[in-house]
PDB file of C-alpha atoms in Angstrom:
ATOM      1  CA  UNK A   1      86.471 211.898  83.031  1.00 70.00           C
ATOM      2  CA  UNK A   2      83.982 209.433  81.693  1.00 79.00           C
ATOM      3  CA  UNK A   3      81.858 206.897  83.513  1.00 88.00           C
ATOM      4  CA  UNK A   4      79.139 204.435  82.564  1.00 92.00           C
ATOM      5  CA  UNK A   5      76.852 202.757  85.062  1.00 94.00           C
ATOM      6  CA  UNK A   6      75.102 199.440  84.485  1.00 96.00           C
ATOM      7  CA  UNK A   7      73.539 196.931  86.880  1.00 96.00           C
ATOM      8  CA  UNK A   8      76.011 194.160  87.573  1.00 94.00           C
ATOM      9  CA  UNK A   9      73.562 191.267  87.288  1.00 96.00           C
ATOM     10  CA  UNK A  10      70.062 190.589  86.009  1.00 97.00           C
ATOM     11  CA  UNK A  11      68.097 187.337  86.132  1.00 96.00           C
ATOM     12  CA  UNK A  12      65.012 186.591  84.035  1.00 96.00           C
ATOM     13  CA  UNK A  13      63.048 183.565  82.902  1.00 97.00           C
ATOM     14  CA  UNK A  14      62.912 182.178  79.411  1.00 97.00           C
ATOM     15  CA  UNK A  15      60.336 183.937  77.260  1.00 97.00           C
ATOM     16  CA  UNK A  16      60.311 187.071  79.395  1.00 97.00           C
ATOM     17  CA  UNK A  17      61.396 190.622  78.573  1.00 97.00           C
ATOM     18  CA  UNK A  18      64.354 192.250  80.283  1.00 97.00           C
ATOM     19  CA  UNK A  19      65.675 195.809  80.209  1.00 97.00           C
ATOM     20  CA  UNK A  20      69.310 196.653  80.922  1.00 98.00           C
ATOM     21  CA  UNK A  21      69.904 200.301  81.757  1.00 97.00           C
ATOM     22  CA  UNK A  22      72.979 202.382  81.148  1.00 97.00           C
ATOM     23  CA  UNK A  23      73.676 205.888  82.411  1.00 97.00           C
ATOM     24  CA  UNK A  24      76.742 207.763  81.330  1.00 95.00           C
ATOM     25  CA  UNK A  25      78.748 210.854  82.109  1.00 92.00           C
ATOM     26  CA  UNK A  26      80.977 212.053  79.329  1.00 85.00           C
ATOM     27  CA  UNK A  27      81.971 215.121  77.401  1.00 81.00           C
ATOM     28  CA  UNK A  28      81.365 215.337  73.674  1.00 80.00           C
ATOM     29  CA  UNK A  29      78.932 212.436  73.457  1.00 85.00           C
ATOM     30  CA  UNK A  30      78.590 210.984  69.956  1.00 85.00           C
ATOM     31  CA  UNK A  31      76.636 207.746  70.335  1.00 90.00           C
ATOM     32  CA  UNK A  32      75.849 204.698  72.482  1.00 94.00           C
ATOM     33  CA  UNK A  33      76.505 201.117  71.428  1.00 93.00           C
ATOM     34  CA  UNK A  34      75.599 197.756  72.938  1.00 95.00           C
ATOM     35  CA  UNK A  35      77.700 194.607  72.806  1.00 95.00           C
ATOM     36  CA  UNK A  36      77.059 191.023  73.882  1.00 96.00           C
ATOM     37  CA  UNK A  37      79.829 188.818  75.208  1.00 95.00           C
ATOM     38  CA  UNK A  38      79.535 185.151  76.104  1.00 95.00           C
ATOM     39  CA  UNK A  39      82.002 183.693  78.600  1.00 91.00           C
ATOM     40  CA  UNK A  40      85.357 183.274  76.931  1.00 88.00           C
ATOM     41  CA  UNK A  41      84.098 184.895  73.740  1.00 91.00           C
ATOM     42  CA  UNK A  42      84.544 188.091  71.810  1.00 92.00           C
ATOM     43  CA  UNK A  43      82.241 191.109  72.123  1.00 93.00           C
ATOM     44  CA  UNK A  44      79.592 191.077  69.412  1.00 93.00           C
ATOM     45  CA  UNK A  45      77.904 194.261  68.225  1.00 91.00           C
ATOM     46  CA  UNK A  46      74.164 194.401  68.925  1.00 93.00           C
ATOM     47  CA  UNK A  47      72.915 197.927  68.412  1.00 92.00           C
ATOM     48  CA  UNK A  48      73.815 201.595  68.097  1.00 91.00           C
ATOM     49  CA  UNK A  49      71.963 204.827  68.923  1.00 93.00           C
ATOM     50  CA  UNK A  50      73.263 208.124  67.620  1.00 90.00           C
ATOM     51  CA  UNK A  51      69.980 209.948  67.977  1.00 92.00           C
ATOM     52  CA  UNK A  52      67.253 209.906  70.614  1.00 96.00           C
ATOM     53  CA  UNK A  53      64.679 207.187  70.312  1.00 96.00           C
ATOM     54  CA  UNK A  54      64.276 203.485  69.835  1.00 96.00           C
ATOM     55  CA  UNK A  55      66.209 201.262  67.435  1.00 93.00           C
ATOM     56  CA  UNK A  56      64.774 197.798  66.851  1.00 93.00           C
ATOM     57  CA  UNK A  57      66.661 194.791  65.542  1.00 88.00           C
ATOM     58  CA  UNK A  58      64.714 191.587  65.839  1.00 91.00           C
ATOM     59  CA  UNK A  59      64.295 190.587  69.485  1.00 95.00           C
ATOM     60  CA  UNK A  60      66.686 193.327  70.598  1.00 95.00           C
ATOM     61  CA  UNK A  61      65.893 197.031  70.856  1.00 96.00           C
ATOM     62  CA  UNK A  62      67.929 199.908  72.179  1.00 97.00           C
ATOM     63  CA  UNK A  63      66.842 203.312  73.388  1.00 97.00           C
ATOM     64  CA  UNK A  64      68.695 206.569  73.917  1.00 97.00           C
ATOM     65  CA  UNK A  65      67.837 209.836  75.644  1.00 97.00           C
ATOM     66  CA  UNK A  66      70.690 212.281  75.181  1.00 94.00           C
ATOM     67  CA  UNK A  67      69.138 214.863  77.489  1.00 94.00           C
ATOM     68  CA  UNK A  68      69.025 212.302  80.316  1.00 95.00           C
ATOM     69  CA  UNK A  69      72.404 210.706  79.462  1.00 95.00           C
ATOM     70  CA  UNK A  70      70.583 207.414  79.574  1.00 96.00           C
ATOM     71  CA  UNK A  71      69.985 204.413  77.397  1.00 97.00           C
ATOM     72  CA  UNK A  72      68.746 200.886  77.666  1.00 98.00           C
ATOM     73  CA  UNK A  73      68.848 197.575  75.886  1.00 98.00           C
ATOM     74  CA  UNK A  74      65.589 195.641  75.696  1.00 97.00           C
ATOM     75  CA  UNK A  75      65.651 191.914  75.087  1.00 97.00           C
ATOM     76  CA  UNK A  76      62.345 190.224  74.251  1.00 96.00           C
ATOM     77  CA  UNK A  77      61.326 186.577  74.121  1.00 97.00           C
ATOM     78  CA  UNK A  78      64.376 185.627  76.131  1.00 97.00           C
ATOM     79  CA  UNK A  79      66.163 182.416  75.209  1.00 97.00           C
ATOM     80  CA  UNK A  80      68.696 180.431  77.193  1.00 97.00           C
ATOM     81  CA  UNK A  81      71.379 181.386  74.677  1.00 96.00           C
ATOM     82  CA  UNK A  82      70.885 185.041  75.668  1.00 97.00           C
ATOM     83  CA  UNK A  83      72.693 184.310  78.934  1.00 97.00           C
ATOM     84  CA  UNK A  84      75.790 186.465  78.553  1.00 97.00           C
ATOM     85  CA  UNK A  85      77.302 189.777  79.589  1.00 96.00           C
ATOM     86  CA  UNK A  86      75.993 192.940  77.967  1.00 97.00           C
ATOM     87  CA  UNK A  87      78.057 196.108  77.712  1.00 96.00           C
ATOM     88  CA  UNK A  88      77.076 199.624  76.828  1.00 96.00           C
ATOM     89  CA  UNK A  89      79.815 201.674  75.209  1.00 94.00           C
ATOM     90  CA  UNK A  90      80.093 205.380  74.513  1.00 92.00           C
ATOM     91  CA  UNK A  91      81.683 206.957  71.503  1.00 85.00           C
ATOM     92  CA  UNK A  92      82.895 210.547  71.888  1.00 77.00           C
ATOM     93  CA  UNK A  93      83.163 213.296  69.318  1.00 72.00           C
ATOM     94  CA  UNK A  94      86.796 214.047  70.057  1.00 64.00           C
ATOM     95  CA  UNK A  95      88.000 210.569  69.193  1.00 59.00           C
ATOM     96  CA  UNK A  96      85.045 209.305  67.275  1.00 57.00           C
ATOM     97  CA  UNK A  97      86.478 205.845  66.873  1.00 72.00           C
ATOM     98  CA  UNK A  98      87.366 205.048  70.470  1.00 80.00           C
ATOM     99  CA  UNK A  99      84.814 203.124  72.546  1.00 88.00           C
ATOM    100  CA  UNK A 100      84.549 203.528  76.314  1.00 90.00           C
ATOM    101  CA  UNK A 101      82.844 200.477  77.800  1.00 92.00           C
ATOM    102  CA  UNK A 102      80.711 200.086  80.904  1.00 91.00           C
ATOM    103  CA  UNK A 103      81.514 197.347  83.399  1.00 91.00           C
ATOM    104  CA  UNK A 104      78.845 195.086  81.958  1.00 94.00           C
ATOM    105  CA  UNK A 105      75.631 193.429  83.061  1.00 96.00           C
ATOM    106  CA  UNK A 106      75.597 189.691  83.479  1.00 96.00           C
ATOM    107  CA  UNK A 107      72.255 188.290  82.311  1.00 97.00           C
ATOM    108  CA  UNK A 108      71.199 184.882  83.526  1.00 97.00           C
ATOM    109  CA  UNK A 109      68.206 183.347  81.762  1.00 97.00           C
ATOM    110  CA  UNK A 110      66.498 180.571  83.712  1.00 95.00           C
ATOM    111  CA  UNK A 111      63.778 178.054  82.895  1.00 92.00           C
TER     112      UNK A 111
ATOM    113  CA  UNK B   1      84.885 186.724  54.444  1.00 54.00           C
ATOM    114  CA  UNK B   2      87.114 185.855  57.377  1.00 74.00           C
ATOM    115  CA  UNK B   3      86.621 187.861  60.525  1.00 91.00           C
ATOM    116  CA  UNK B   4      89.245 189.498  62.680  1.00 95.00           C
ATOM    117  CA  UNK B   5      92.013 187.023  63.441  1.00 96.00           C
ATOM    118  CA  UNK B   6      94.100 187.043  66.563  1.00 97.00           C
ATOM    119  CA  UNK B   7      96.934 184.785  67.567  1.00 96.00           C
ATOM    120  CA  UNK B   8      97.868 183.191  69.715  1.00 97.00           C
ATOM    121  CA  UNK B   9      94.553 182.546  71.449  1.00 96.00           C
ATOM    122  CA  UNK B  10      96.326 181.706  74.678  1.00 97.00           C
ATOM    123  CA  UNK B  11      99.785 182.852  75.730  1.00 98.00           C
ATOM    124  CA  UNK B  12     101.697 181.986  78.883  1.00 98.00           C
ATOM    125  CA  UNK B  13     104.738 183.988  79.871  1.00 98.00           C
ATOM    126  CA  UNK B  14     106.946 184.170  82.929  1.00 97.00           C
ATOM    127  CA  UNK B  15     107.592 187.485  84.613  1.00 97.00           C
ATOM    128  CA  UNK B  16     110.185 189.496  82.727  1.00 97.00           C
ATOM    129  CA  UNK B  17     109.570 187.866  79.346  1.00 98.00           C
ATOM    130  CA  UNK B  18     108.120 189.563  76.292  1.00 98.00           C
ATOM    131  CA  UNK B  19     104.644 188.973  74.886  1.00 98.00           C
ATOM    132  CA  UNK B  20     103.726 189.597  71.252  1.00 98.00           C
ATOM    133  CA  UNK B  21     100.085 189.578  70.277  1.00 98.00           C
ATOM    134  CA  UNK B  22      99.038 189.622  66.636  1.00 98.00           C
ATOM    135  CA  UNK B  23      95.905 190.893  64.971  1.00 98.00           C
ATOM    136  CA  UNK B  24      94.872 190.588  61.334  1.00 97.00           C
ATOM    137  CA  UNK B  25      91.914 192.864  60.568  1.00 96.00           C
ATOM    138  CA  UNK B  26      88.982 191.908  58.416  1.00 93.00           C
ATOM    139  CA  UNK B  27      89.537 192.176  54.690  1.00 91.00           C
ATOM    140  CA  UNK B  28      89.074 195.758  53.583  1.00 88.00           C
ATOM    141  CA  UNK B  29      89.568 197.183  57.084  1.00 90.00           C
ATOM    142  CA  UNK B  30      92.450 199.567  57.625  1.00 90.00           C
ATOM    143  CA  UNK B  31      91.660 200.687  61.181  1.00 92.00           C
ATOM    144  CA  UNK B  32      92.702 198.602  64.182  1.00 95.00           C
ATOM    145  CA  UNK B  33      91.941 199.043  67.882  1.00 95.00           C
ATOM    146  CA  UNK B  34      93.345 197.191  70.886  1.00 97.00           C
ATOM    147  CA  UNK B  35      91.400 196.735  74.129  1.00 97.00           C
ATOM    148  CA  UNK B  36      92.283 195.003  77.385  1.00 97.00           C
ATOM    149  CA  UNK B  37      89.799 193.186  79.594  1.00 95.00           C
ATOM    150  CA  UNK B  38      90.456 192.121  83.150  1.00 90.00           C
ATOM    151  CA  UNK B  39      88.246 189.388  84.663  1.00 83.00           C
ATOM    152  CA  UNK B  40      84.716 190.566  85.474  1.00 79.00           C
ATOM    153  CA  UNK B  41      85.398 193.992  83.961  1.00 84.00           C
ATOM    154  CA  UNK B  42      84.598 195.860  80.780  1.00 86.00           C
ATOM    155  CA  UNK B  43      87.003 196.416  77.935  1.00 93.00           C
ATOM    156  CA  UNK B  44      89.477 199.256  78.301  1.00 94.00           C
ATOM    157  CA  UNK B  45      90.700 201.065  75.196  1.00 93.00           C
ATOM    158  CA  UNK B  46      94.439 200.949  74.667  1.00 96.00           C
ATOM    159  CA  UNK B  47      95.373 202.170  71.192  1.00 95.00           C
ATOM    160  CA  UNK B  48      93.945 203.001  67.773  1.00 93.00           C
ATOM    161  CA  UNK B  49      96.060 202.554  64.658  1.00 94.00           C
ATOM    162  CA  UNK B  50      95.791 202.952  60.948  1.00 92.00           C
ATOM    163  CA  UNK B  51      98.338 201.550  58.514  1.00 90.00           C
ATOM    164  CA  UNK B  52     101.775 202.795  59.645  1.00 90.00           C
ATOM    165  CA  UNK B  53     100.247 205.384  61.985  1.00 93.00           C
ATOM    166  CA  UNK B  54      99.284 205.502  65.654  1.00 94.00           C
ATOM    167  CA  UNK B  55      96.171 207.677  65.832  1.00 91.00           C
ATOM    168  CA  UNK B  56      95.328 207.521  69.539  1.00 90.00           C
ATOM    169  CA  UNK B  57      97.405 205.820  72.215  1.00 92.00           C
ATOM    170  CA  UNK B  58      95.800 207.502  75.195  1.00 90.00           C
ATOM    171  CA  UNK B  59      94.998 204.151  76.838  1.00 92.00           C
ATOM    172  CA  UNK B  60      98.459 202.644  76.555  1.00 94.00           C
ATOM    173  CA  UNK B  61     100.598 202.356  79.677  1.00 94.00           C
ATOM    174  CA  UNK B  62     103.567 204.675  79.372  1.00 90.00           C
ATOM    175  CA  UNK B  63     106.148 201.941  79.768  1.00 95.00           C
ATOM    176  CA  UNK B  64     106.665 198.420  78.419  1.00 97.00           C
ATOM    177  CA  UNK B  65     103.720 198.545  75.976  1.00 98.00           C
ATOM    178  CA  UNK B  66     103.957 199.352  72.276  1.00 97.00           C
ATOM    179  CA  UNK B  67     101.852 198.777  69.191  1.00 97.00           C
ATOM    180  CA  UNK B  68     102.372 198.904  65.469  1.00 96.00           C
ATOM    181  CA  UNK B  69     100.394 198.324  62.293  1.00 96.00           C
ATOM    182  CA  UNK B  70     102.869 198.024  59.428  1.00 94.00           C
ATOM    183  CA  UNK B  71     102.079 198.517  55.776  1.00 91.00           C
ATOM    184  CA  UNK B  72     102.216 194.752  55.298  1.00 91.00           C
ATOM    185  CA  UNK B  73     101.266 192.162  57.863  1.00 93.00           C
ATOM    186  CA  UNK B  74      99.288 192.096  61.072  1.00 96.00           C
ATOM    187  CA  UNK B  75      99.101 194.641  63.844  1.00 97.00           C
ATOM    188  CA  UNK B  76     101.329 193.750  66.801  1.00 98.00           C
ATOM    189  CA  UNK B  77     100.817 194.594  70.458  1.00 98.00           C
ATOM    190  CA  UNK B  78     104.079 194.123  72.303  1.00 98.00           C
ATOM    191  CA  UNK B  79     104.478 193.911  76.051  1.00 98.00           C
ATOM    192  CA  UNK B  80     108.021 193.910  77.356  1.00 98.00           C
ATOM    193  CA  UNK B  81     109.098 192.570  80.755  1.00 98.00           C
ATOM    194  CA  UNK B  82     105.635 191.290  81.590  1.00 97.00           C
ATOM    195  CA  UNK B  83     104.344 191.389  85.158  1.00 97.00           C
ATOM    196  CA  UNK B  84     101.502 189.465  86.775  1.00 95.00           C
ATOM    197  CA  UNK B  85      99.219 192.477  86.443  1.00 94.00           C
ATOM    198  CA  UNK B  86      99.439 192.182  82.665  1.00 96.00           C
ATOM    199  CA  UNK B  87      97.418 188.954  82.806  1.00 96.00           C
ATOM    200  CA  UNK B  88      94.221 189.737  80.925  1.00 96.00           C
ATOM    201  CA  UNK B  89      92.336 189.149  77.706  1.00 97.00           C
ATOM    202  CA  UNK B  90      93.506 191.403  74.892  1.00 98.00           C
ATOM    203  CA  UNK B  91      91.010 192.049  72.126  1.00 97.00           C
ATOM    204  CA  UNK B  92      91.632 193.537  68.748  1.00 97.00           C
ATOM    205  CA  UNK B  93      88.892 195.159  66.687  1.00 95.00           C
ATOM    206  CA  UNK B  94      88.896 196.485  63.147  1.00 94.00           C
ATOM    207  CA  UNK B  95      86.756 198.816  61.079  1.00 90.00           C
ATOM    208  CA  UNK B  96      86.644 200.444  57.672  1.00 85.00           C
ATOM    209  CA  UNK B  97      86.812 203.937  59.163  1.00 77.00           C
ATOM    210  CA  UNK B  98      83.872 204.901  56.992  1.00 72.00           C
ATOM    211  CA  UNK B  99      80.227 205.709  57.597  1.00 67.00           C
ATOM    212  CA  UNK B 100      78.383 207.411  60.389  1.00 64.00           C
ATOM    213  CA  UNK B 101      78.809 204.580  62.850  1.00 70.00           C
ATOM    214  CA  UNK B 102      82.099 202.963  61.768  1.00 74.00           C
ATOM    215  CA  UNK B 103      81.262 199.686  63.506  1.00 84.00           C
ATOM    216  CA  UNK B 104      84.111 197.816  65.133  1.00 89.00           C
ATOM    217  CA  UNK B 105      84.321 194.043  64.680  1.00 91.00           C
ATOM    218  CA  UNK B 106      86.141 192.173  67.428  1.00 94.00           C
ATOM    219  CA  UNK B 107      88.501 189.245  67.206  1.00 95.00           C
ATOM    220  CA  UNK B 108      88.396 186.234  69.561  1.00 94.00           C
ATOM    221  CA  UNK B 109      91.041 187.707  71.835  1.00 96.00           C
ATOM    222  CA  UNK B 110      94.377 186.570  73.238  1.00 97.00           C
ATOM    223  CA  UNK B 111      94.332 185.443  76.837  1.00 97.00           C
ATOM    224  CA  UNK B 112      97.664 186.274  78.411  1.00 97.00           C
ATOM    225  CA  UNK B 113      98.712 184.563  81.617  1.00 97.00           C
ATOM    226  CA  UNK B 114     101.835 185.743  83.394  1.00 97.00           C
ATOM    227  CA  UNK B 115     103.281 183.248  85.859  1.00 95.00           C
TER     228      UNK B 115
END
């Protein structure tokens, strides 16, 4: 089967940097995606890693190590509006379009 | 360019009734995915459809649930004889099916409450 592990909650202060880790167990790994979801809202795509290394998009960066089955999302210069749930999601080679989501990390940004 | 549209946004049904959830993909997208999300949980894949074809339904419950994506009109997720455990948020996503990543864009979801 497949499983993804994320911390359930993270708290950080405004302006800080926070890292949300994701470890996965899956067969036929294709890539790792990150989504943001505000309460009552739809998941919004943030980042994707198909290859090892760091992908940077503005204040958000994502990292992947395929050999360690591990990735993380890095959020810099935290803002109050970043308070949301963050999900990692795996795409597999067998069904390259299906996403398997982690249980999510709830980020609370405080003053 | 309008995003993924879902309706209704909120749906209340009594046990035993039928629920129909609609999804109109983004313009130019011919691939549709349905996911279910229980409170405080991640999204669980249900089904992946292209026009007039079910590509992967490995996440669909064997009974009471069905999905279609006709040549014309929105994709429909149908739940027959709903039970309280069906209460959840149901999200639809669409993509072009092209490119290395084939990013999925999500709709606002339909929140189903079964009384």
